[in-house]
Coordinates of C-alpha atoms and ligand atoms in Angstrom, one line a residue:
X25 CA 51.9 46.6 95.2
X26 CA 54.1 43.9 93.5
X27 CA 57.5 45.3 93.1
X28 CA 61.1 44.0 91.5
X29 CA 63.3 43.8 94.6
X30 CA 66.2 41.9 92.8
X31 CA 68.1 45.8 93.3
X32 CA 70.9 46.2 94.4
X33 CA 72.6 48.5 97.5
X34 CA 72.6 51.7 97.7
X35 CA 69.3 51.8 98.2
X36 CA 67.8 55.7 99.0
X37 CA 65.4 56.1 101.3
X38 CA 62.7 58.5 101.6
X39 CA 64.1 60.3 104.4
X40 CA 67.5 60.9 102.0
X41 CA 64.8 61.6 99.3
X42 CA 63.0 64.4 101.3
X43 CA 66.5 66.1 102.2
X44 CA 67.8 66.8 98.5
X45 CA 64.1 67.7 97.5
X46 CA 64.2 70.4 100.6
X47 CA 67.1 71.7 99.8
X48 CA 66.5 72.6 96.2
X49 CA 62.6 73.6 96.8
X50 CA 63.3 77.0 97.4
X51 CA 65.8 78.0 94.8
X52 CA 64.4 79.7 91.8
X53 CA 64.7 77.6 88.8
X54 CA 63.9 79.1 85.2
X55 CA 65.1 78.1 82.1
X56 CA 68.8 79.9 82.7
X57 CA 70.4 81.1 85.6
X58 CA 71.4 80.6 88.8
X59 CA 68.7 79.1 90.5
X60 CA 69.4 76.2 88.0
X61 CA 73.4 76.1 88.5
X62 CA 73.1 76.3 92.3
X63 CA 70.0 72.9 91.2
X64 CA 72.6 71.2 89.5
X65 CA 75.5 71.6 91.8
X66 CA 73.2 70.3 94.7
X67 CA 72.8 66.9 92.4
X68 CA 76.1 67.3 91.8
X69 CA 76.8 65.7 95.2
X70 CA 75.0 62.6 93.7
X71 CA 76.2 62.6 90.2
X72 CA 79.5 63.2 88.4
X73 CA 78.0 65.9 86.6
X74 CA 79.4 67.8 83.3
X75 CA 78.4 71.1 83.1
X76 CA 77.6 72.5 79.4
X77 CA 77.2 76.2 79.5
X78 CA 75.8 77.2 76.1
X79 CA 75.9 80.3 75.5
X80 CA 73.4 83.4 75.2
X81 CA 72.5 83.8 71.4
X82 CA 73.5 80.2 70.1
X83 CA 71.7 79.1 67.5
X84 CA 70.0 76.0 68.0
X85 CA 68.4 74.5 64.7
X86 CA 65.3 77.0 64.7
X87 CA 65.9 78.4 67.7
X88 CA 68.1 80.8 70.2
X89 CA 69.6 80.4 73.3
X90 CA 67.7 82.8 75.2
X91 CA 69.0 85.7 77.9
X92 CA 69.8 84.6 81.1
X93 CA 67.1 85.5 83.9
X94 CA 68.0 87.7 86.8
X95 CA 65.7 87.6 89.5
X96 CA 67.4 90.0 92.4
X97 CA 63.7 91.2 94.3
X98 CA 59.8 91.3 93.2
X99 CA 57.1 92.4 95.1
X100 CA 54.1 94.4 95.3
X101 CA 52.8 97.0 98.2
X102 CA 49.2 97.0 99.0
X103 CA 47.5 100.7 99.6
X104 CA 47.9 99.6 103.5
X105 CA 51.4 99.6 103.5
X106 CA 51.9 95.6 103.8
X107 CA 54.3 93.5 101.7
X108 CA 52.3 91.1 99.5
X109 CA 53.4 88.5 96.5
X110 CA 57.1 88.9 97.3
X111 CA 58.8 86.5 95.1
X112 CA 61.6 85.9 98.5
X113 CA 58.8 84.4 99.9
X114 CA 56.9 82.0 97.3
X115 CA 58.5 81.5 93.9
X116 CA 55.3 80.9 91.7
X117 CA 54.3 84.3 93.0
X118 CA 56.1 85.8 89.9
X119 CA 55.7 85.7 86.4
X120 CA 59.0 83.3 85.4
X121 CA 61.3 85.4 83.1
X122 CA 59.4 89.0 84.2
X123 CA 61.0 92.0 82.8
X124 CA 62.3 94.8 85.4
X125 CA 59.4 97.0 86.5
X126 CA 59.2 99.9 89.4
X127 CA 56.0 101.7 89.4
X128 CA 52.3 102.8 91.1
X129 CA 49.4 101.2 89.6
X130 CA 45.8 101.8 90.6
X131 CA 44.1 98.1 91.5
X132 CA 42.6 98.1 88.2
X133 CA 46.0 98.5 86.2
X134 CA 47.4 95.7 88.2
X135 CA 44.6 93.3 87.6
X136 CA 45.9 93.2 84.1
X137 CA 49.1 91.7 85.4
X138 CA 47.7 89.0 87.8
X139 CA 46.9 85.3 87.1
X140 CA 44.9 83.5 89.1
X141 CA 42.5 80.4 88.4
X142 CA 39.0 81.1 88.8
X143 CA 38.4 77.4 88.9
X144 CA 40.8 76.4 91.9
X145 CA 40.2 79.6 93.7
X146 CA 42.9 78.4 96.2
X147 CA 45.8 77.5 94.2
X148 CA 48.3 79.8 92.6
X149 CA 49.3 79.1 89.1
X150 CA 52.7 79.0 88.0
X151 CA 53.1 80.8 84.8
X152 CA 56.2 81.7 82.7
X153 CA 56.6 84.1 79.4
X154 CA 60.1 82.8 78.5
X155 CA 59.7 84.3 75.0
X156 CA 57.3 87.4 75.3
X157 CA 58.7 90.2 76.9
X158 CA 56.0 91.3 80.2
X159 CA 55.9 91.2 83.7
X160 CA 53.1 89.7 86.3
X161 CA 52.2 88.1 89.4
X162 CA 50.7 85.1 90.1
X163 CA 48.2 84.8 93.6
X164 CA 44.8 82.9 95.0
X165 CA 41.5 83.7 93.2
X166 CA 40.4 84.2 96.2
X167 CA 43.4 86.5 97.5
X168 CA 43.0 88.4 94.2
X169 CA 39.1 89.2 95.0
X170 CA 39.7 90.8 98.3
X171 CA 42.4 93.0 97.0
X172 CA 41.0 96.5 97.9
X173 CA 40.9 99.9 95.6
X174 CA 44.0 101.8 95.8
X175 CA 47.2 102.5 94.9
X176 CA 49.7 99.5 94.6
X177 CA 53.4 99.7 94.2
X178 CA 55.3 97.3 91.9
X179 CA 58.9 96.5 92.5
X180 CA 60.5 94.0 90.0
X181 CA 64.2 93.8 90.5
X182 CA 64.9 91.4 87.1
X183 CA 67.5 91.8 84.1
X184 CA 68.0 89.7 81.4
X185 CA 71.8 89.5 80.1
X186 CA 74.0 87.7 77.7
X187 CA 74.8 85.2 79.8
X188 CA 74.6 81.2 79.1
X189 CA 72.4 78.1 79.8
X190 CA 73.0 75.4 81.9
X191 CA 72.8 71.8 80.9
X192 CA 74.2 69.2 82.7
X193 CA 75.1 65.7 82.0
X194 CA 77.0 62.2 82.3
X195 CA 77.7 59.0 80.7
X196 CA 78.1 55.8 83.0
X197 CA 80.5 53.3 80.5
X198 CA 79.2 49.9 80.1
X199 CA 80.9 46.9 77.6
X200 CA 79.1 48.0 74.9
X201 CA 79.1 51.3 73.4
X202 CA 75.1 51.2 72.5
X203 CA 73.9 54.1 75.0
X204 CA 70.3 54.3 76.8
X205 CA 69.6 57.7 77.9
X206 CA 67.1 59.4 80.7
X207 CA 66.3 63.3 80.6
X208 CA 65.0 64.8 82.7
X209 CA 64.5 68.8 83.2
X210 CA 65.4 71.3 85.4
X211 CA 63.2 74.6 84.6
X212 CA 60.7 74.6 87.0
X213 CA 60.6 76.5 90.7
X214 CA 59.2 75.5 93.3
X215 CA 57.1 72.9 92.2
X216 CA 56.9 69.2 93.1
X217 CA 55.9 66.3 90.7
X218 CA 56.1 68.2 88.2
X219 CA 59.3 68.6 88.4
X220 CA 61.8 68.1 91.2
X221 CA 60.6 64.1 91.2
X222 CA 62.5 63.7 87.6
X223 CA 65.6 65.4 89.1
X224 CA 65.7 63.9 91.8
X225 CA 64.7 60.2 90.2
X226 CA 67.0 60.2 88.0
X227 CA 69.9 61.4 90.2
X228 CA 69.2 58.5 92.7
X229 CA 68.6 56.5 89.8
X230 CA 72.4 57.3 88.6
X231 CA 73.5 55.6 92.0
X232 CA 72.1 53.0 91.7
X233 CA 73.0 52.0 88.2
X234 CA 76.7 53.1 88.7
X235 CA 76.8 50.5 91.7
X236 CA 76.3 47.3 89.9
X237 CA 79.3 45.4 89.5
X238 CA 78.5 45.3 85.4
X239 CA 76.3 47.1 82.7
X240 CA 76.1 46.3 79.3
X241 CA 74.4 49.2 77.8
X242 CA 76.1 52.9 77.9
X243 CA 74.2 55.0 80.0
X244 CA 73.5 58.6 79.2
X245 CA 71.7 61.2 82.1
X246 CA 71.5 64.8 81.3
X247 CA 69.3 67.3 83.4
X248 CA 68.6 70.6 81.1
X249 CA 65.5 73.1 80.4
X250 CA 63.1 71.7 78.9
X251 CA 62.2 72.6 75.2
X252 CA 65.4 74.6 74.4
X253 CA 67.4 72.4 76.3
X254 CA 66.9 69.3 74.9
X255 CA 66.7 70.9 71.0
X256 CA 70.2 72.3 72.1
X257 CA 71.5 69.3 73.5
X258 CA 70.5 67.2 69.8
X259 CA 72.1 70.4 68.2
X260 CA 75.1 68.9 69.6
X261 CA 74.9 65.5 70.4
X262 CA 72.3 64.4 67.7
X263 CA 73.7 62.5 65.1
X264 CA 75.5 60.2 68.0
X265 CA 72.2 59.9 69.4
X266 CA 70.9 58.9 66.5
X267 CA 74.0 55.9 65.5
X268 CA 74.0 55.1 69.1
X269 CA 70.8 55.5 71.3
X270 CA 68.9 52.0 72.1
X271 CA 66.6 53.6 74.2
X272 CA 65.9 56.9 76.3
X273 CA 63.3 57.9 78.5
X274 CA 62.4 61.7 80.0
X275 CA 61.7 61.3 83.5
X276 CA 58.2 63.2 84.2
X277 CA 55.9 64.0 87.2
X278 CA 57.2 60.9 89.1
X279 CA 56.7 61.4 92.9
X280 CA 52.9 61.1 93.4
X281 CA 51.2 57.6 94.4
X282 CA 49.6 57.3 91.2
X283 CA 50.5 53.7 89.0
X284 CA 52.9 54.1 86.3
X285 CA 52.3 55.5 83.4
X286 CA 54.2 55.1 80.3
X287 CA 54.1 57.1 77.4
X288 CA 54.9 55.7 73.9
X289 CA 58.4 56.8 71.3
X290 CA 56.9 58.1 68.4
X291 CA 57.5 54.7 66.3
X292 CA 55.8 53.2 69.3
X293 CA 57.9 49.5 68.9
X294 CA 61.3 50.3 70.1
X295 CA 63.5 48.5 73.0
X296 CA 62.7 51.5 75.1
X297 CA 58.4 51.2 74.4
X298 CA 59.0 47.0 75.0
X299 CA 61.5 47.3 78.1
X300 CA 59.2 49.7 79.6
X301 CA 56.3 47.9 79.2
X302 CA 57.8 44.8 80.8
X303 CA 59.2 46.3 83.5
X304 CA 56.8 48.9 85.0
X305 CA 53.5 46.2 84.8
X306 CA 55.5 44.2 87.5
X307 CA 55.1 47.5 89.9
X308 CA 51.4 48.8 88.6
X309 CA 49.5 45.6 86.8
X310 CA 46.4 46.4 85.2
X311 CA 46.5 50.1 86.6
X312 CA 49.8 50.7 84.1
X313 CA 48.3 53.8 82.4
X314 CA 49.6 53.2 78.4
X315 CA 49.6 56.6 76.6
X316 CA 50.5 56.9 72.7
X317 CA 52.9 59.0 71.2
X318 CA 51.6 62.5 70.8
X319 CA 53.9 65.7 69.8
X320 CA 52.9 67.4 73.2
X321 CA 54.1 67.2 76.2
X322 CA 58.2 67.6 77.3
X323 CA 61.4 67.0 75.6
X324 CA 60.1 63.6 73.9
X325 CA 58.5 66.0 71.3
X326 CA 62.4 67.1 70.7
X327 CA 63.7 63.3 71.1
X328 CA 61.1 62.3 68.4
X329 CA 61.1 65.0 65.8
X330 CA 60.9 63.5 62.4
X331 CA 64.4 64.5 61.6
X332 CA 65.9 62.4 65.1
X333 CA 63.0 59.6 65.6
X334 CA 64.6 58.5 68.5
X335 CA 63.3 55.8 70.8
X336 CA 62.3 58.0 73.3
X337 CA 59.7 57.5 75.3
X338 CA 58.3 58.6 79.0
X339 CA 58.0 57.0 82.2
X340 CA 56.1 59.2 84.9
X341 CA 52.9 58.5 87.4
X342 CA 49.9 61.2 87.2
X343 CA 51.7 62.5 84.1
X344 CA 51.5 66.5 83.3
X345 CA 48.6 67.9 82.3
X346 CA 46.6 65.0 83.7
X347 CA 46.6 66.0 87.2
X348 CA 44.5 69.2 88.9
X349 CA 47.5 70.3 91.0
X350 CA 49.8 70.4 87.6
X351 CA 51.3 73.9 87.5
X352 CA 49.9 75.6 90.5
X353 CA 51.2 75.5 93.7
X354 CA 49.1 72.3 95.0
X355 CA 51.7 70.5 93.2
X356 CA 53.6 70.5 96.2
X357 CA 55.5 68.1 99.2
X358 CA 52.2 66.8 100.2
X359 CA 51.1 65.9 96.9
X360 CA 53.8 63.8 96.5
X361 CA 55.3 60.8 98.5
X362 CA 58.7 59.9 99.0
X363 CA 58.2 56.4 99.5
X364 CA 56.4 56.5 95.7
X365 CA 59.8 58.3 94.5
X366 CA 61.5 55.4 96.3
X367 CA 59.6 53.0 94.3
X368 CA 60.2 55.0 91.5
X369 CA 63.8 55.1 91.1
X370 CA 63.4 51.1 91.2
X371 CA 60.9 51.2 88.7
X372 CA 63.6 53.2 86.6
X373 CA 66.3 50.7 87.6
X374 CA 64.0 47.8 86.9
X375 CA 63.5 49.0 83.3
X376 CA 67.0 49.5 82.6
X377 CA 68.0 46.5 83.9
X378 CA 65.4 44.8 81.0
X379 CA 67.3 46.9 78.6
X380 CA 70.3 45.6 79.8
X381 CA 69.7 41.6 79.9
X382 CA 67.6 42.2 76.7
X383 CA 69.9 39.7 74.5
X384 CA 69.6 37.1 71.9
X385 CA 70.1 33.7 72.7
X386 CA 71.1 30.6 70.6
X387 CA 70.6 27.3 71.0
X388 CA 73.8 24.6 70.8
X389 CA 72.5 22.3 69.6
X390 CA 68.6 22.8 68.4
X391 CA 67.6 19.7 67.2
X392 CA 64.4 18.4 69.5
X393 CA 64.7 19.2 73.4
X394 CA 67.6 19.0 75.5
X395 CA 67.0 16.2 78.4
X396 CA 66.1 18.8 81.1
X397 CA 66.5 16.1 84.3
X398 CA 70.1 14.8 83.0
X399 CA 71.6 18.4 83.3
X400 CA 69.8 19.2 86.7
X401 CA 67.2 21.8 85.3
X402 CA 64.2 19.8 85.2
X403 CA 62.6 21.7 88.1
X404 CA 62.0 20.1 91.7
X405 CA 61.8 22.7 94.3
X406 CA 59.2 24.7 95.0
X407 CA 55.0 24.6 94.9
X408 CA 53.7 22.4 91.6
X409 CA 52.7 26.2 90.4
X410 CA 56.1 27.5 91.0
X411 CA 57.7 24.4 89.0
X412 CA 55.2 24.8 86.2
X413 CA 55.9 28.5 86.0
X414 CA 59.3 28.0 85.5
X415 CA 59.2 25.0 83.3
X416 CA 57.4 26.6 81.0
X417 CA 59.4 29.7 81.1
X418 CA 62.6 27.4 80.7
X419 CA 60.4 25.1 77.5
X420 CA 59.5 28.7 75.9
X421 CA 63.5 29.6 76.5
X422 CA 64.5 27.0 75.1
X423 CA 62.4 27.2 71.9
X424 CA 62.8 30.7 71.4
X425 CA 66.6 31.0 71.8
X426 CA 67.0 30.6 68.1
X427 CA 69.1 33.7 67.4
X428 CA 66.5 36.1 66.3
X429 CA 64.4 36.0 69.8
X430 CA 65.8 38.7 71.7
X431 CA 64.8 38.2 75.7
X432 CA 62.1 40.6 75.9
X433 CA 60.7 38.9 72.9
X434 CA 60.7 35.7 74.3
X435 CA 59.0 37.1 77.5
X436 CA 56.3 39.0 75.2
X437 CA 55.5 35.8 73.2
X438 CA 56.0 33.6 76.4
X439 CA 54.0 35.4 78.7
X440 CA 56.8 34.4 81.3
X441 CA 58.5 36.7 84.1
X442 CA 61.5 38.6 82.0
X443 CA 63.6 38.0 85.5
X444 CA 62.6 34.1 85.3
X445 CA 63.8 34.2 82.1
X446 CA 66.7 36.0 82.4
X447 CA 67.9 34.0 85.4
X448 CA 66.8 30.4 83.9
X449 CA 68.8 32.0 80.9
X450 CA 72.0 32.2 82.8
X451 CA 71.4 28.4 84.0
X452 CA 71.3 27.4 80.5
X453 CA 74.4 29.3 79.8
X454 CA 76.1 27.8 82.2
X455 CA 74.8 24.3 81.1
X456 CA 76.2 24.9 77.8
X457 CA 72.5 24.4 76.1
X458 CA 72.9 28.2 75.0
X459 CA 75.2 30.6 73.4
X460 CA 75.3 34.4 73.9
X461 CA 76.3 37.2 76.3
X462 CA 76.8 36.1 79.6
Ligands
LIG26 ZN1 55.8 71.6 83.5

C-alpha cells in the first residue's frame, strides 16, 4: 500500500501501540466515571492533557450532564451455584449505566433482562441505556439458550451520583491562531475499533505533530463522551470554534485493515473534506471509501448542527455501523491490527500536514513563464517520467500561484502530488519566482 513516509521521528510502533491499548482494555469506560478518568490519565502519559470536569446537572443547550455511573460488582448465579456474566470478568457483559439491583428471578424473569443477537449467536452485544433508567445483561445466543429452568440470583452493585464528566483536552500552538481540531471519544468499554483506535490514534497522533520543529495551524485534541460530550464541549467552546476552526476531524473505528474511509462536513467543500481527500488517497487509492454527510453517526452530528456548521468531518477505516463485529464483543484485539493503527496515525499526520502547507502562492513577477533552466529548476535528474511529473507539477505551480489558488487547489486542478508541489513550492520560494508563507 502506497504510503506518505515524509514523517517525522517519533515514530510508534505497534508493539508501543499494543501496550497502551492493553492497559486500558479492561477498564470500564461509560459516559462518566472512573473508568474514563483512570482512560484519560493512562493517555495522559502521551499527552499534556487538561482535564474539564463538568459537572452533574449542567445544562448543556438541550441537554443535562448526566449522573455519574458507579459500577462496584454485577453478576448473576446460576440455579447450580456457579458465577456467570460477572461484569469483573468481561465488561460488555453488563448493561452500561445499569441501575442497582439484588434479587431471585426465575429463568423466565431474567430472559427479560438479557440481550443477546440471534443473528451472531457467538458474539455478545454491547448495549448501554444511558438515559432510561433499567438494568440487564448482555451474553452469547448461544450461552443464553442453554441457560437451564431455575432460580437465578442477580447482584448489581451500581449507583448513580451527582458527580461530574470527564472531558479532556489540549491545544498544540502553531504561528497562526487558525485551529484544526481531532475528537475523538472515550465512552466505550472494552471494545476495540470502535473505540480504543480513536484514543489511541489521536494520542500517538499528538506526538507526532508536537515533534515537528514548526506548525502553522493551531491544533486542538480533545477526547470526551460521545454525544453529550461534544454538545458540552460547543456549549463552551463553540462560538471560538466557530471564528477559529479551519478544519476538525472525529477519529472513528480506525484500527482494522480496512482502506480509509472518509466521511464528508455537512457543507461537504471545506479545507478539512479537501485535505482529507488529498491526503488519505495516497495510503488507500481507488479503495478510499467516500461517505456524505449524514446527521448519524458520532460527534460530527454535534460538530455540524445547523447552528455550528463546522467543517468537521471523519476519518476512520470499516467505519461504525458498517462492520459485523461493530458493538459486540468480536470487535476486539484480533479484529484489529496494530500495524493498521501505525499507518493510521500517519494517515492522520499526513492530512494535517496538507492542512498545514495548504497556502496561497503569488507569483513575482507573472507576466509569461519564468526561464526554468536559468534559475536551476528545469528538471534533469531522475527517469524522463519522473522529470515530466515534476515539470508539470512545477508549469501547473507556476500558473496557478496567482493569489487565489490555495495549494490544495492547485493539486486538485493539477492532478499533481500535493508533496511535489509543496516541496517544488519551496524551490520557487527560494528562487524568488514566488511570494507567500515560507
Ligand atoms: Zn460506538
Amino acid at each position: 500500500m502506497p504510503s506518505n513516509r515524509r514523517c517525522p521521528l517519533p515514530s510508534e510502533t505497534p508493539g508501543e501501540l499494543a501496550r497502551y491499548f492493553d492497559r486500558l482494555w479492561p477498564l470500564l469506560r461509560s459516559l462518566t466515571g472512573e473508568g474514563v478518568r483512570r482512560t484519560h490519565d493512562i493517555l495522559a502519559e502521551l499527552v499534556p492533557l487538561e482535564r474539564l470536569e463538568i459537572p452533574t446537572g449542567t445544562a448543556c443547550f438541550d441537554w443535562t450532564v448526566p449522573t455519574e455511573w458507579i459500577c462496584r460488582q454485577a453478576y448473576i448465579v446460576a440455579p447450580d451455584g456457579r458465577r456467570m456474566l460477572d461484569v469483573a470478568e468481561y465488561n460488555l457483559h453488563l448493561v452500561n449505566y445499569s441501575v442497582p439491583f439484588r434479587g431471585t428471578l426465575r429463568r423466565a424473569k431474567l430472559d427479560e433482562h438479557l440481550h443477546s443477537l440471534p443473528d451472531q449467536p457467538d458474539a455478545i452485544p454491547y448495549v448501554t441505556s444511558y438515559y432510561a433508567p433499567r438494568w440487564g445483561f448482555c451474553l452469547t445466543q448461544r450461552q443464553r439458550d442453554r441457560l437451564p429452568e431455575g432460580d437465578y440470583q442477580v447482584m448489581i452493585d451500581t449507583e448513580h451520583v451527582a458527580g461530574s464528566m470527564t472531558i479532556s483536552h489540549t491545544v498544540l500552538p502553531g504561528d497562526q491562531p487558525d485551529e484544526v481540531l481531532i475528537s475523538t471519544y472515550t465512552c466505550h468499554p472494552s471494545l476495540a475499533n470502535d473505540n480504543l483506535s480513536g484514543p489511541l490514534a489521536a494520542a500517538f497522533l499528538y506526538r507526532r505533530l508536537a515533534a515537528l520543529p514548526q506548525r502553522r495551524m493551531t491544533y486542538r485534541f480533545v477526547w470526551l463522551p460521545e454525544t453529550i460530550g461534544s454538545i458540552a464541549y460547543l456549549q463552551r467552546l463553540g462560538e471560538h470554534l466557530r471564528r477559529r476552526l479551519v478544519a476538525g476531524y472525529v477519529v472513528s473505528c480506525i484500527g482494522d485493515p480496512a482502506p480509509f474511509t472518509y466521511k464528508r462536513s455537512r457543507r461537504g467543500d471545506t479545507p478539512a473534506d479537501r485535505a482529507a481527500l488529498i491526503a488519505l488517497r495516497k495510503f488507500s487509492g481507488e479503495r478510499l471509501r467516500l461517505l456524505d454527510f449524514d446527521p448519524s453517526g458520532s460527534d460530527e452530528r454535534q460538530y455540524c448542527s445547523p447552528g455550528f456548521d463546522l467543517p468537521v468531518g471523519v476519518i476512520a477505516r470499516s467505519i461504525y455501523g458498517s462492520y459485523p463485529e461493530y458493538h459486540t464483543s468480536l470487535d476486539n484485539r484480533d479484529f484489529i491490527s496494530f500495524e493498521a493503527l501505525v499507518e493510521s496515525v500517519g494517515a492522520l499526520l499526513a492530512t494535517l500536514l496538507v492542512l498545514d502547507r495548504n497556502v496561497v502562492y503569488r507569483r513575482t513577477n507573472p507576466y509569461g513563464e519564468p526561464e526554468l533552466g536559468r534559475r536551476g529548476l528545469y528538471p534533469t535528474l531522475g527517469t524522463r517520467r519522473q522529470r515530466d511529473e515534476r515539470l508539470t507539477a512545477l508549469l501547473w505551480l507556476l500558473n496557478l500561484a496567482d493569489g487565489r489558488h490555495d495549494l490544495v487547489a492547485i493539486a486538485e486542478r493539477s492532478g499533481a502530488d500535493f508533496d511535489l508541489l509543496h516541496e517544488l513550492a519551496g524551490e520557487c520560494l527560494r528562487a524568488g519566482l514566488i511570494d507567500g508563507p515560507a
